[in-house]
Coordinates of C-alpha atoms in Angstrom, one line a residue:
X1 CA 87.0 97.6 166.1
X2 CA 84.4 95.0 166.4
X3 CA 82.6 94.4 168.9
X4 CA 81.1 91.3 170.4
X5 CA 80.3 91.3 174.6
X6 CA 81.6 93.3 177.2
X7 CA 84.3 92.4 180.2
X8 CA 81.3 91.4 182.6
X9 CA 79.8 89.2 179.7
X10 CA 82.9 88.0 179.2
X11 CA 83.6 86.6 182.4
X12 CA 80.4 85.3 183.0
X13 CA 80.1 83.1 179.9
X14 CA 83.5 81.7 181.1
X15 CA 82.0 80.6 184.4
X16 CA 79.0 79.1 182.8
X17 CA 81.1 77.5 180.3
X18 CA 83.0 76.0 183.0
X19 CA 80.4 74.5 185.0
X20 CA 79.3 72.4 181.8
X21 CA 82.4 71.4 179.8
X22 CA 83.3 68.0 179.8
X23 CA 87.0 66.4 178.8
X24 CA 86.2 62.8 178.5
X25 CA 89.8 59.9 178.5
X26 CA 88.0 57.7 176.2
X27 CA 90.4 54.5 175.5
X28 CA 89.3 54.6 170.5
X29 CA 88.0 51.1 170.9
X30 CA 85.3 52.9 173.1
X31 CA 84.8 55.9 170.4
X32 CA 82.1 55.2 167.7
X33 CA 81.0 57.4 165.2
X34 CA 77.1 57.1 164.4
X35 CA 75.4 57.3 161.0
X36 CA 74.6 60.6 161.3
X37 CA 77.7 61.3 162.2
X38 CA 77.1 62.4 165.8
X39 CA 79.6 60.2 168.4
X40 CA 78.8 58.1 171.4
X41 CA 81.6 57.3 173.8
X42 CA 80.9 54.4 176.4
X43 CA 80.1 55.5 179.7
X44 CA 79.6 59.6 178.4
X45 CA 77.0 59.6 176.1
X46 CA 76.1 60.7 172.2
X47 CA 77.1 64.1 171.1
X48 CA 77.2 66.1 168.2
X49 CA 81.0 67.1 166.7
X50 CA 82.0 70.3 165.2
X51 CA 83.8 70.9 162.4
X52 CA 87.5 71.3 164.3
X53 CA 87.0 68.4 166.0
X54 CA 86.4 66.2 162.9
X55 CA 89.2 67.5 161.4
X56 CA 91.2 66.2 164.0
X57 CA 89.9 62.8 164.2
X58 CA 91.1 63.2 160.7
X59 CA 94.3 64.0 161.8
X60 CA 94.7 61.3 164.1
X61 CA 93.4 58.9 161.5
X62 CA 96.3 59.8 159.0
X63 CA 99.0 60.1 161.8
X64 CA 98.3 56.6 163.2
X65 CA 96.2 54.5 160.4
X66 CA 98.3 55.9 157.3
X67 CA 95.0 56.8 156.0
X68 CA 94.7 59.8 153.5
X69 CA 92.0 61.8 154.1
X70 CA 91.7 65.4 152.6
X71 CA 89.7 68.2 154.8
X72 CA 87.4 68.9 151.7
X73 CA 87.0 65.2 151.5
X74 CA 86.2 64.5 154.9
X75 CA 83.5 67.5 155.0
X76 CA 82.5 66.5 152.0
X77 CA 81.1 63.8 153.3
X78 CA 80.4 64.6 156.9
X79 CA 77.9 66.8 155.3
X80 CA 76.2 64.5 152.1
X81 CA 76.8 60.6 153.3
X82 CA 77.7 60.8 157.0
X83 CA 76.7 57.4 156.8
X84 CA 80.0 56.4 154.8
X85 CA 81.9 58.5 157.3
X86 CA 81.1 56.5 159.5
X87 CA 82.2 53.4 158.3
X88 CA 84.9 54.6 157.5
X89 CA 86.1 56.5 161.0
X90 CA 84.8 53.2 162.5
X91 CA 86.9 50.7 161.1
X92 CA 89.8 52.4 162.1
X93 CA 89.0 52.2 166.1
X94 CA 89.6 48.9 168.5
X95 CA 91.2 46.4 165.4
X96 CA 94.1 45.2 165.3
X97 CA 95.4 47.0 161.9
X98 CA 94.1 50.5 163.0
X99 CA 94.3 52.2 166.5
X100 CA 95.7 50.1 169.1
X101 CA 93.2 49.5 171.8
X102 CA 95.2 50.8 174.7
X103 CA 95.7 54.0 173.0
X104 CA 93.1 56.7 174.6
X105 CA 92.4 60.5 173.1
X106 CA 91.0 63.8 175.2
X107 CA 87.2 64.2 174.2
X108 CA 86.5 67.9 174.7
X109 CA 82.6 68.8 175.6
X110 CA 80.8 72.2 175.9
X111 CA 77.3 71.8 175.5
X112 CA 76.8 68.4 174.3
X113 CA 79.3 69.4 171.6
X114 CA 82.5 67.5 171.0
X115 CA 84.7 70.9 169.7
X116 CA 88.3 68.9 169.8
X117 CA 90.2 66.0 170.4
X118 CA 94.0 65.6 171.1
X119 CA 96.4 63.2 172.7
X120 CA 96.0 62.1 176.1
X121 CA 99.2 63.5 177.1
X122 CA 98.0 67.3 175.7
X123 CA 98.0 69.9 178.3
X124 CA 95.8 72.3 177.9
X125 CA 95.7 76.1 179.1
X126 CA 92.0 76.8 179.6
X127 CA 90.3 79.9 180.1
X128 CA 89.3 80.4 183.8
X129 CA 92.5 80.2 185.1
X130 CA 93.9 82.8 183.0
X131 CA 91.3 85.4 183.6
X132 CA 91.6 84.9 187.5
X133 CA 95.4 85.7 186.6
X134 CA 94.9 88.6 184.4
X135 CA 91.6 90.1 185.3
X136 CA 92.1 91.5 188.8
X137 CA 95.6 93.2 187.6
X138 CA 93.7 95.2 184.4
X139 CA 90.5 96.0 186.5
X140 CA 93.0 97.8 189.2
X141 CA 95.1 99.4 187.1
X142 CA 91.7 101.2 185.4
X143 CA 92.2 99.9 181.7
X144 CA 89.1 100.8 179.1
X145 CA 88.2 97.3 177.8
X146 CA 88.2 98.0 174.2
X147 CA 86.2 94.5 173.3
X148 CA 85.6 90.8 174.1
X149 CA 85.1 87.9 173.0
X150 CA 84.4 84.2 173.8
X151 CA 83.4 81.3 171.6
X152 CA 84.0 77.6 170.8
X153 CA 87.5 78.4 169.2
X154 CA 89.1 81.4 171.1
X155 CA 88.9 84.0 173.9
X156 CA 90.2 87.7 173.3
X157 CA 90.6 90.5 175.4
X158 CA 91.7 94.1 173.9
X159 CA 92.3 96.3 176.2
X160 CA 93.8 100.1 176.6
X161 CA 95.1 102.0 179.4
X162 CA 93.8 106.3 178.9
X163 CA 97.2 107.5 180.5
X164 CA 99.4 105.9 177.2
X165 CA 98.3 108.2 174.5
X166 CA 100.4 110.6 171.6
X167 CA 100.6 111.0 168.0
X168 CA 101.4 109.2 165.5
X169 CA 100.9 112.5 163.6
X170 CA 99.4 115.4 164.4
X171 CA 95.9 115.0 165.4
X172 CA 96.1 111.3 164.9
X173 CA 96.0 110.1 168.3
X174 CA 96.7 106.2 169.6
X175 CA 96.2 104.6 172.8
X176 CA 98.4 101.8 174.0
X177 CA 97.1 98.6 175.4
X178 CA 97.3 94.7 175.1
X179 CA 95.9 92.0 173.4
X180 CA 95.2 88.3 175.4
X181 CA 94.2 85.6 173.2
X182 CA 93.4 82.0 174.2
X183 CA 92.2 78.7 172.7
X184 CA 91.1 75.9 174.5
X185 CA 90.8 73.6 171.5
X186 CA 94.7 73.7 170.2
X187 CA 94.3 76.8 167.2
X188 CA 96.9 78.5 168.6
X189 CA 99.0 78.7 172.3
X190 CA 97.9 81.8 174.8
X191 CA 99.6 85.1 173.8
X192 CA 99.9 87.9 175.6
X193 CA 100.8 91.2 172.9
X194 CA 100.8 94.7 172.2
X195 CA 97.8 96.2 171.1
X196 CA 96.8 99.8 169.7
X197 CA 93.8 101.9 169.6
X198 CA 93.8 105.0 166.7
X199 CA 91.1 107.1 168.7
X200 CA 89.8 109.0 165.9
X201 CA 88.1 106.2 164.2
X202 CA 88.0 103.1 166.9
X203 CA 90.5 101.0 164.4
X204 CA 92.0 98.1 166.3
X205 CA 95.8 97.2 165.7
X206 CA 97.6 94.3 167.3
X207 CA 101.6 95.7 167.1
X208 CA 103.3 93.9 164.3
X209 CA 106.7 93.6 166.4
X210 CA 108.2 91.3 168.3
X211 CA 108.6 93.1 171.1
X212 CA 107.1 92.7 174.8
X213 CA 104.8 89.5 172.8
X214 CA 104.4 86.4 174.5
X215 CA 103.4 83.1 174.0
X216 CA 102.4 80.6 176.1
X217 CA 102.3 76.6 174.6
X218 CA 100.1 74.4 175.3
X219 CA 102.1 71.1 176.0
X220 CA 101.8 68.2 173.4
X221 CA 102.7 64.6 173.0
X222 CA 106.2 65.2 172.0
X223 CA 106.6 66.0 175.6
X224 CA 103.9 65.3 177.6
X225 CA 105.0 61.9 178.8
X226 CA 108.3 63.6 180.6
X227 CA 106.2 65.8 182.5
X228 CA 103.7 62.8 183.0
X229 CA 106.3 60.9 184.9
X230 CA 107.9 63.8 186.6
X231 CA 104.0 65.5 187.8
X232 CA 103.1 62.7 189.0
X233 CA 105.4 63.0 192.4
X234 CA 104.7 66.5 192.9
X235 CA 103.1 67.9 195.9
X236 CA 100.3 69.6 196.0
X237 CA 101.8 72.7 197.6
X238 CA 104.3 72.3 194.2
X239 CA 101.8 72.7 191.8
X240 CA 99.9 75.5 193.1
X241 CA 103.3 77.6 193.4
X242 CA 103.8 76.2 189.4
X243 CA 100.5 78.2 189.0
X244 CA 101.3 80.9 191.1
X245 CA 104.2 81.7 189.2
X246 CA 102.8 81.5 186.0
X247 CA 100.4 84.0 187.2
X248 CA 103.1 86.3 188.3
X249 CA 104.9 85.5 184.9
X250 CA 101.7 87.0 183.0
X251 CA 101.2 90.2 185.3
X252 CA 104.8 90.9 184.7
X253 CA 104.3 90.7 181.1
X254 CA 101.5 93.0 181.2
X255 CA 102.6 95.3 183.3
X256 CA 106.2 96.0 181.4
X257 CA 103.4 96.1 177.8
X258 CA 101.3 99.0 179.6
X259 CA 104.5 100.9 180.6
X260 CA 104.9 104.2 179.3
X261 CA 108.6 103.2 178.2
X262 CA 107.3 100.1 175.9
X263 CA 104.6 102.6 174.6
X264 CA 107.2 105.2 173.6
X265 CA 108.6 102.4 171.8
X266 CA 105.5 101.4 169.7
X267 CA 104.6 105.0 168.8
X268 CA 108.1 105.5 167.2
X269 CA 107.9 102.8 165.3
X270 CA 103.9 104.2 164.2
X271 CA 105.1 107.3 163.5
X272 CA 108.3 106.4 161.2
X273 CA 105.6 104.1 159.3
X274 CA 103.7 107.5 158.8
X275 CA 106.4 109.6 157.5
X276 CA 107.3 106.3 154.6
X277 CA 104.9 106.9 152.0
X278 CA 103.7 104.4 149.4
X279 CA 106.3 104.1 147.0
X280 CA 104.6 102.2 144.0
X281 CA 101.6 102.0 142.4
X282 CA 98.2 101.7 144.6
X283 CA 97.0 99.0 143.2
X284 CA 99.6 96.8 143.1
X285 CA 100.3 96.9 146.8
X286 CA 96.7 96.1 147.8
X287 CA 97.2 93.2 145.3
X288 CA 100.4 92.8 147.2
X289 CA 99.1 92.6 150.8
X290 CA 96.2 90.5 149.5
X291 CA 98.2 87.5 148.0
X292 CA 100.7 88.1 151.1
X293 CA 97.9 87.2 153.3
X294 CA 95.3 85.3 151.4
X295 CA 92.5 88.1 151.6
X296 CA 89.2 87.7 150.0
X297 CA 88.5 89.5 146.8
X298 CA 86.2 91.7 148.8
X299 CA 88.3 92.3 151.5
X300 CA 90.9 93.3 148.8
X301 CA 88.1 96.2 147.4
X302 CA 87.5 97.6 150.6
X303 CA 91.3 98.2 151.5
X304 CA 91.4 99.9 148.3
X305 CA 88.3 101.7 148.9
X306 CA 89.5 103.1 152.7
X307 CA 92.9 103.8 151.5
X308 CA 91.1 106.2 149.0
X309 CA 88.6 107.3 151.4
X310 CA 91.5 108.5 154.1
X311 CA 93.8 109.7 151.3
X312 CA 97.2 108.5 153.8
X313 CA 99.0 107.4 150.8
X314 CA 101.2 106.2 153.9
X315 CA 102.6 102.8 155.3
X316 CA 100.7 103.9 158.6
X317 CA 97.6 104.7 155.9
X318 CA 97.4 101.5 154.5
X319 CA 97.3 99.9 158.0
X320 CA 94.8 101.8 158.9
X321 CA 92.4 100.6 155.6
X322 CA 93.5 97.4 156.8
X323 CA 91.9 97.4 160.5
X324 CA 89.3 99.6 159.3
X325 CA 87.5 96.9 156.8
X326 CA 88.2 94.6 160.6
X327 CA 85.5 96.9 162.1
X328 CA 83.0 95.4 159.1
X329 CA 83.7 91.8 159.3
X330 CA 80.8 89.6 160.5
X331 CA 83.0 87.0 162.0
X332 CA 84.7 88.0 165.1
X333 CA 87.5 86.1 165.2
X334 CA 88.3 87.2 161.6
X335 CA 88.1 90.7 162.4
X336 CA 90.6 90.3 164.8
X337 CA 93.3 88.3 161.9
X338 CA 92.5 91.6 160.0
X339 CA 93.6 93.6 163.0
X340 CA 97.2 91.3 163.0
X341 CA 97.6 91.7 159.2
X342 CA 97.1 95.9 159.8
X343 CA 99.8 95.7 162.5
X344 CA 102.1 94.2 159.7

């Protein structure tokens, strides 16, 4: 599987990222958007944006100023007349036809970087909290931390626990674990889900069932002013016994995924996939799974090429050619979509 930084690098990016992000309440009529397309907000400073972020200004442009913009559009010009961009995010902010003035939006900051903006009423899960709620649990039950990640989009953990191994077939031996996956910048809520290791080649698989996953939302506007009105009359000995039971709601999780029961579960399903072969032509099912799930035309040659290469003419064959190209993408969150895809 691919590799990126290791459990100790991990957690001390996330300490050093949470010592300098910023999330700025910025009220739009205070927002403006420079002609090089970097952002100032009164009383914070200038900072460059990222690409996720302006697409959610763009967002919140069309939601609230009926504008139209299209994502190749708006990069389009962020990146050839940022000038125009400008004008055009500007006009929208502080008048009278365009945002209302009272209405404020989150400015998220790492590194003099704007990486998202959302609705003052968003609730975010953010990373350092989670790992103090995960991390001592996997260190003390002895888990091998199969690979880590953290950048401006997600965190991932995969891990796998030594005493949940058997065979899918003989000789072809997996290792149970779990998958934690966070983002701090809305792509997706925090999810807590099976994950497998195949031991004789490294391949990564994130289980393709249902079963023992977990999700976690972050909260949005549609009902973040409810729990504005009711968190506002808690105590402070309410909230931290909120956050102690969500912590005891995530070790729970994880401890029923790394149970031998739930693994015995997993590896039945693994090994009926093994004994189903592939019933129509090899070819067209590559095509298959890459129209299914929007793969690249390379990616769709070196499924073909692994399947050939293992000759597992097999559901649980073609899963693996899947997770194997994983190990070869250069992007690490990509890798890890591939890894999802091979579990399906």
């Amino acid at each position: 599987m691919k590799q990126s930084m290791n459990i100790q690098e991990l957690l001390s990016e996330i300490v050093r990222q949470n010592s300098v992000k910023n999330d700025f309440l910025v009220p739009l009529n205070h927002f403006h958007m420079n002609q090089d397309a970097s952002v100032s907000l009164n009383g914070a400073g200038t900072f460059t944006i990222n690409d996720h972020a302006l697409l959610s200004i763009m967002s919140d442009m069309n939601t609230h100023a009926k504008t139209s913009m299209t994502t190749n559009g708006i990069r389009k010009l962020y990146a050839e007349r940022p000038d125009i961009l400008a004008e055009i995010v500007n006009q929208y902010h502080g008048v009278p036809d365009g945002f209302p003035n009272a209405r404020k939006r989150i400015f998220r900051e790492l590194d003099k970087v704007i990486r998202y903006t959302a609705s003052d009423k968003y609730k975010f899960i953010d990373h350092a909290p989670l790992v103090q709620a995960f991390a001592p649990m996997l260190f003390e039950k002895n888990v091998t931390f199969q690979s880590c990640n953290i950048s401006a989009d997600y965190m991932h953990v995969k891990v796998s626990l030594p005493i949940l191994r058997g065979e899918v077939k003989k000789g072809d031996v997996v290792e149970g674990g779990l998958l934690l996956r966070n983002s701090e910048v809305g792509l997706s809520s925090f999810e807590v889900a099976p994950f497998l290791v195949r031991l004789v080649c490294t391949n990564g698989m994130k289980s393709a069932t249902d079963i023992g996953r977990h999700v976690f939302k972050h909260i949005g506007a549609a009902s973040g002013r409810e729990m504005d009105s009711v968190h506002q009359f808690l105590t402070e000995d309410t909230i931290i016994k909120n956050q102690e039971a969500f912590a005891s709601t995530i070790r729970d999780i994880m401890n029923h995924i790394l149970s031998e029961e739930f693994f015995q579960k997993e590896l039945s399903i693994l090994q009926e996939a093994a004994a189903v072969p592939i019933q129509n032509k090899v070819q067209d099912v590559i095509k298959n799974v890459t129209e299914r799930f929007n793969l690249s035309s390379l990616e769709d040659e070196m499924i073909l090429d692994r399947l050939y290469r293992g000759s597992d003419f097999t559901k649980w064959g073609l899963a693996n050619a899947v997770t194997n190209v994983a190990n070869t993408s250069h992007d690490y969150n990509r890798a890890s979509e591939l890894e999802a895809i091979g579990g399906k």
